mmCIF file of C-alpha atoms in Angstrom:
data_model
loop_
_atom_site.group_PDB
_atom_site.id
_atom_site.type_symbol
_atom_site.label_atom_id
_atom_site.label_comp_id
_atom_site.label_asym_id
_atom_site.label_seq_id
_atom_site.Cartn_x
_atom_site.Cartn_y
_atom_site.Cartn_z
ATOM 1 C CA UNK Q 1 -51.925 -11.010 19.933
ATOM 2 C CA UNK Q 2 -48.144 -10.340 19.712
ATOM 3 C CA UNK Q 3 -46.983 -7.325 17.716
ATOM 4 C CA UNK Q 4 -43.247 -7.820 16.742
ATOM 5 C CA UNK Q 5 -40.289 -5.867 15.756
ATOM 6 C CA UNK Q 6 -36.695 -6.854 15.137
ATOM 7 C CA UNK Q 7 -33.769 -4.433 16.007
ATOM 8 C CA UNK Q 8 -29.914 -4.243 15.067
ATOM 9 C CA UNK Q 9 -27.717 -4.077 18.231
ATOM 10 C CA UNK Q 10 -24.044 -4.190 16.918
ATOM 11 C CA UNK Q 11 -24.304 -6.990 14.556
ATOM 12 C CA UNK Q 12 -26.912 -8.847 16.678
ATOM 13 C CA UNK Q 13 -30.578 -8.928 15.764
ATOM 14 C CA UNK Q 14 -32.606 -8.495 18.809
ATOM 15 C CA UNK Q 15 -36.537 -9.171 18.519
ATOM 16 C CA UNK Q 16 -38.717 -6.689 21.161
ATOM 17 C CA UNK Q 17 -42.044 -8.620 21.020
ATOM 18 C CA UNK Q 18 -44.936 -6.913 22.138
ATOM 19 C CA UNK Q 19 -47.818 -8.936 23.809
ATOM 20 C CA UNK Q 20 -50.919 -7.421 24.050
ATOM 21 C CA UNK Q 21 -53.636 -9.451 26.384
ATOM 22 C CA UNK Q 22 -56.347 -9.196 28.609
ATOM 23 C CA UNK Q 23 -54.815 -8.559 32.415
ATOM 24 C CA UNK Q 24 -55.519 -10.821 35.217
ATOM 25 C CA UNK Q 25 -55.444 -9.743 38.643
ATOM 26 C CA UNK Q 26 -52.022 -9.504 39.473
ATOM 27 C CA UNK Q 27 -51.497 -7.925 36.197
ATOM 28 C CA UNK Q 28 -54.205 -5.418 37.111
ATOM 29 C CA UNK Q 29 -52.413 -4.734 40.086
ATOM 30 C CA UNK Q 30 -49.248 -4.237 38.415
ATOM 31 C CA UNK Q 31 -50.819 -1.885 35.968
ATOM 32 C CA UNK Q 32 -52.552 0.351 38.549
ATOM 33 C CA UNK Q 33 -49.081 0.906 39.719
ATOM 34 C CA UNK Q 34 -48.355 2.103 36.556
ATOM 35 C CA UNK Q 35 -50.929 4.483 36.787
ATOM 36 C CA UNK Q 36 -49.774 6.071 40.540
ATOM 37 C CA UNK Q 37 -46.375 6.112 38.832
ATOM 38 C CA UNK Q 38 -47.490 8.162 36.174
ATOM 39 C CA UNK Q 39 -49.884 10.405 37.922
ATOM 40 C CA UNK Q 40 -46.478 11.245 40.666
ATOM 41 C CA UNK Q 41 -44.295 11.673 37.578
ATOM 42 C CA UNK Q 42 -46.820 14.244 35.707
ATOM 43 C CA UNK Q 43 -47.164 16.201 39.112
ATOM 44 C CA UNK Q 44 -43.570 16.443 39.259
ATOM 45 C CA UNK Q 45 -43.349 17.862 35.977
ATOM 46 C CA UNK Q 46 -45.863 20.770 36.960
ATOM 47 C CA UNK Q 47 -48.412 18.916 34.095
ATOM 48 C CA UNK Q 48 -51.333 16.697 36.557
ATOM 49 C CA UNK Q 49 -53.614 14.817 34.615
ATOM 50 C CA UNK Q 50 -54.555 11.987 37.032
ATOM 51 C CA UNK Q 51 -54.908 11.836 40.800
ATOM 52 C CA UNK Q 52 -54.349 8.730 42.730
ATOM 53 C CA UNK Q 53 -57.708 7.875 43.934
ATOM 54 C CA UNK Q 54 -58.830 7.429 40.490
ATOM 55 C CA UNK Q 55 -56.921 4.328 40.182
ATOM 56 C CA UNK Q 56 -57.904 2.127 42.667
ATOM 57 C CA UNK Q 57 -59.794 -1.224 41.333
ATOM 58 C CA UNK Q 58 -63.199 -0.235 42.978
ATOM 59 C CA UNK Q 59 -63.047 3.046 41.871
ATOM 60 C CA UNK Q 60 -62.110 2.538 37.993
ATOM 61 C CA UNK Q 61 -65.247 -0.394 38.223
ATOM 62 C CA UNK Q 62 -67.325 2.255 39.486
ATOM 63 C CA UNK Q 63 -66.810 4.451 36.661
ATOM 64 C CA UNK Q 64 -67.011 2.331 33.806
ATOM 65 C CA UNK Q 65 -69.095 -0.573 33.616
ATOM 66 C CA UNK Q 66 -67.709 -3.862 33.097
ATOM 67 C CA UNK Q 67 -64.144 -2.594 32.318
ATOM 68 C CA UNK Q 68 -61.659 -5.105 30.868
ATOM 69 C CA UNK Q 69 -58.188 -4.059 31.581
ATOM 70 C CA UNK Q 70 -55.640 -4.687 28.982
ATOM 71 C CA UNK Q 71 -51.711 -5.009 29.568
ATOM 72 C CA UNK Q 72 -48.864 -4.425 27.079
ATOM 73 C CA UNK Q 73 -45.702 -7.015 27.606
ATOM 74 C CA UNK Q 74 -42.282 -7.024 26.555
ATOM 75 C CA UNK Q 75 -39.756 -9.679 27.713
ATOM 76 C CA UNK Q 76 -42.042 -10.415 30.539
ATOM 77 C CA UNK Q 77 -42.751 -6.787 31.968
ATOM 78 C CA UNK Q 78 -45.889 -4.987 31.625
ATOM 79 C CA UNK Q 79 -44.816 -1.692 29.915
ATOM 80 C CA UNK Q 80 -48.600 -0.091 30.334
ATOM 81 C CA UNK Q 81 -52.106 -0.638 29.414
ATOM 82 C CA UNK Q 82 -55.729 0.700 28.951
ATOM 83 C CA UNK Q 83 -58.986 0.096 29.426
ATOM 84 C CA UNK Q 84 -61.789 -1.282 26.707
ATOM 85 C CA UNK Q 85 -65.375 -0.748 27.537
ATOM 86 C CA UNK Q 86 -68.328 -0.939 25.599
ATOM 87 C CA UNK Q 87 -70.441 1.936 26.812
ATOM 88 C CA UNK Q 88 -69.105 5.268 28.451
ATOM 89 C CA UNK Q 89 -72.397 6.941 29.858
ATOM 90 C CA UNK Q 90 -70.217 9.440 31.164
ATOM 91 C CA UNK Q 91 -68.741 11.331 28.104
ATOM 92 C CA UNK Q 92 -70.696 9.510 25.043
ATOM 93 C CA UNK Q 93 -74.192 8.876 26.416
ATOM 94 C CA UNK Q 94 -75.659 9.394 23.093
ATOM 95 C CA UNK Q 95 -73.972 6.174 22.018
ATOM 96 C CA UNK Q 96 -76.250 3.359 23.172
ATOM 97 C CA UNK Q 97 -75.599 0.733 20.556
ATOM 98 C CA UNK Q 98 -72.998 -2.189 20.433
ATOM 99 C CA UNK Q 99 -70.856 -0.310 17.786
ATOM 100 C CA UNK Q 100 -67.783 0.859 19.656
ATOM 101 C CA UNK Q 101 -64.970 0.351 22.092
ATOM 102 C CA UNK Q 102 -64.610 3.100 24.134
ATOM 103 C CA UNK Q 103 -60.688 3.268 25.094
ATOM 104 C CA UNK Q 104 -60.087 4.953 28.115
ATOM 105 C CA UNK Q 105 -56.788 5.514 31.242
ATOM 106 C CA UNK Q 106 -53.944 4.131 28.163
ATOM 107 C CA UNK Q 107 -50.492 4.396 29.746
ATOM 108 C CA UNK Q 108 -47.113 3.436 29.155
ATOM 109 C CA UNK Q 109 -44.522 3.045 31.757
ATOM 110 C CA UNK Q 110 -41.967 6.150 31.709
ATOM 111 C CA UNK Q 111 -39.036 3.505 31.089
ATOM 112 C CA UNK Q 112 -40.708 2.799 28.070
ATOM 113 C CA UNK Q 113 -42.323 5.973 26.692
ATOM 114 C CA UNK Q 114 -40.665 7.248 23.328
ATOM 115 C CA UNK Q 115 -40.392 3.998 22.165
ATOM 116 C CA UNK Q 116 -43.105 4.160 19.203
ATOM 117 C CA UNK Q 117 -45.261 1.264 21.979
ATOM 118 C CA UNK Q 118 -48.261 3.840 21.775
ATOM 119 C CA UNK Q 119 -48.216 3.558 18.366
ATOM 120 C CA UNK Q 120 -48.333 -0.214 18.464
ATOM 121 C CA UNK Q 121 -50.919 -0.337 20.966
ATOM 122 C CA UNK Q 122 -53.070 1.993 19.101
ATOM 123 C CA UNK Q 123 -52.669 -0.349 16.042
ATOM 124 C CA UNK Q 124 -53.379 -3.214 17.912
ATOM 125 C CA UNK Q 125 -57.076 -1.756 19.358
ATOM 126 C CA UNK Q 126 -58.271 -1.084 16.275
ATOM 127 C CA UNK Q 127 -57.401 -4.012 14.916
ATOM 128 C CA UNK Q 128 -59.130 -5.517 17.769
ATOM 129 C CA UNK Q 129 -62.059 -3.221 16.988
ATOM 130 C CA UNK Q 130 -61.981 -4.703 13.282
ATOM 131 C CA UNK Q 131 -62.249 -8.416 14.478
ATOM 132 C CA UNK Q 132 -65.045 -7.813 17.042
ATOM 133 C CA UNK Q 133 -67.098 -6.318 14.191
ATOM 134 C CA UNK Q 134 -67.163 -2.639 15.600
ATOM 135 C CA UNK Q 135 -67.415 0.342 13.610
ATOM 136 C CA UNK Q 136 -65.734 3.050 15.795
ATOM 137 C CA UNK Q 137 -63.113 3.310 18.598
ATOM 138 C CA UNK Q 138 -63.974 6.311 20.590
ATOM 139 C CA UNK Q 139 -61.721 8.220 23.236
ATOM 140 C CA UNK Q 140 -61.477 10.884 24.859
ATOM 141 C CA UNK Q 141 -58.160 13.280 25.688
ATOM 142 C CA UNK Q 142 -56.737 16.469 27.130
ATOM 143 C CA UNK Q 143 -56.457 18.745 24.022
ATOM 144 C CA UNK Q 144 -54.130 21.324 25.867
ATOM 145 C CA UNK Q 145 -51.366 18.522 26.046
ATOM 146 C CA UNK Q 146 -49.670 18.618 22.148
ATOM 147 C CA UNK Q 147 -48.018 14.964 22.586
ATOM 148 C CA UNK Q 148 -51.531 13.441 23.148
ATOM 149 C CA UNK Q 149 -52.968 15.512 20.559
ATOM 150 C CA UNK Q 150 -50.250 14.647 18.045
ATOM 151 C CA UNK Q 151 -50.382 10.601 18.898
ATOM 152 C CA UNK Q 152 -53.991 10.685 18.713
ATOM 153 C CA UNK Q 153 -54.172 12.725 15.367
ATOM 154 C CA UNK Q 154 -51.402 10.756 13.720
ATOM 155 C CA UNK Q 155 -53.302 7.229 14.855
ATOM 156 C CA UNK Q 156 -56.479 8.526 12.734
ATOM 157 C CA UNK Q 157 -58.538 9.183 15.734
ATOM 158 C CA UNK Q 158 -60.740 12.275 14.522
ATOM 159 C CA UNK Q 159 -62.074 15.027 16.923
ATOM 160 C CA UNK Q 160 -65.805 15.247 16.774
ATOM 161 C CA UNK Q 161 -66.216 17.347 20.123
ATOM 162 C CA UNK Q 162 -64.667 19.767 22.458
ATOM 163 C CA UNK Q 163 -66.299 19.748 26.374
ATOM 164 C CA UNK Q 164 -64.903 20.204 29.538
ATOM 165 C CA UNK Q 165 -65.221 18.595 33.231
ATOM 166 C CA UNK Q 166 -63.502 19.879 36.507
ATOM 167 C CA UNK Q 167 -59.935 18.435 35.287
ATOM 168 C CA UNK Q 168 -59.776 19.309 32.232
ATOM 169 C CA UNK Q 169 -60.790 22.762 30.293
ATOM 170 C CA UNK Q 170 -60.449 21.041 26.594
ATOM 171 C CA UNK Q 171 -61.392 17.572 26.468
ATOM 172 C CA UNK Q 172 -61.477 16.586 22.820
ATOM 173 C CA UNK Q 173 -63.876 13.575 22.109
ATOM 174 C CA UNK Q 174 -62.361 11.420 19.171
ATOM 175 C CA UNK Q 175 -63.023 8.893 17.154
ATOM 176 C CA UNK Q 176 -61.623 6.118 14.609
ATOM 177 C CA UNK Q 177 -64.010 4.968 12.004
ATOM 178 C CA UNK Q 178 -63.054 1.647 11.236
ATOM 179 C CA UNK Q 179 -63.694 0.463 8.013
ATOM 180 C CA UNK Q 180 -64.963 -2.604 6.599
ATOM 181 C CA UNK Q 181 -67.081 -3.276 9.196
ATOM 182 C CA UNK Q 182 -69.877 -0.778 8.430
#
């Protein structure tokens, strides 16, 4: 699916088309590299979130049942991505029907941060959920991180629970209700 916008540069219009697609094996490897880049950057900023060991294909396949990797592409360059799964037995074990996509491991390459791509990707995920007749998009995030909290809030995700785990003291479980698919 394409998500585009035009931007004026001088007297010319330049189009920045964002393509979001299921990742092939080469694209998954690029996405894994972006995750590692983000892990290292967060650590350098003294804001560790993830660990490199989480970002191998084996580790992600083990953690998420049948993960589907998606990438966002601008001008043939992968700018980030995410995982969608239909079941999340770790954080949402009570959800056993097929009504939900669980959104995990969202990342945007540092080069593309601050350019509204996260909002555009989240909009795409919500529309894709609607097309696939899902009732919810559910996710979890570190509630101690103000920018992440603000991003999910402005994109319509409502907190439904707060839990903790070994990495995060305030893990927010949030959901977006897809209207029209009830």
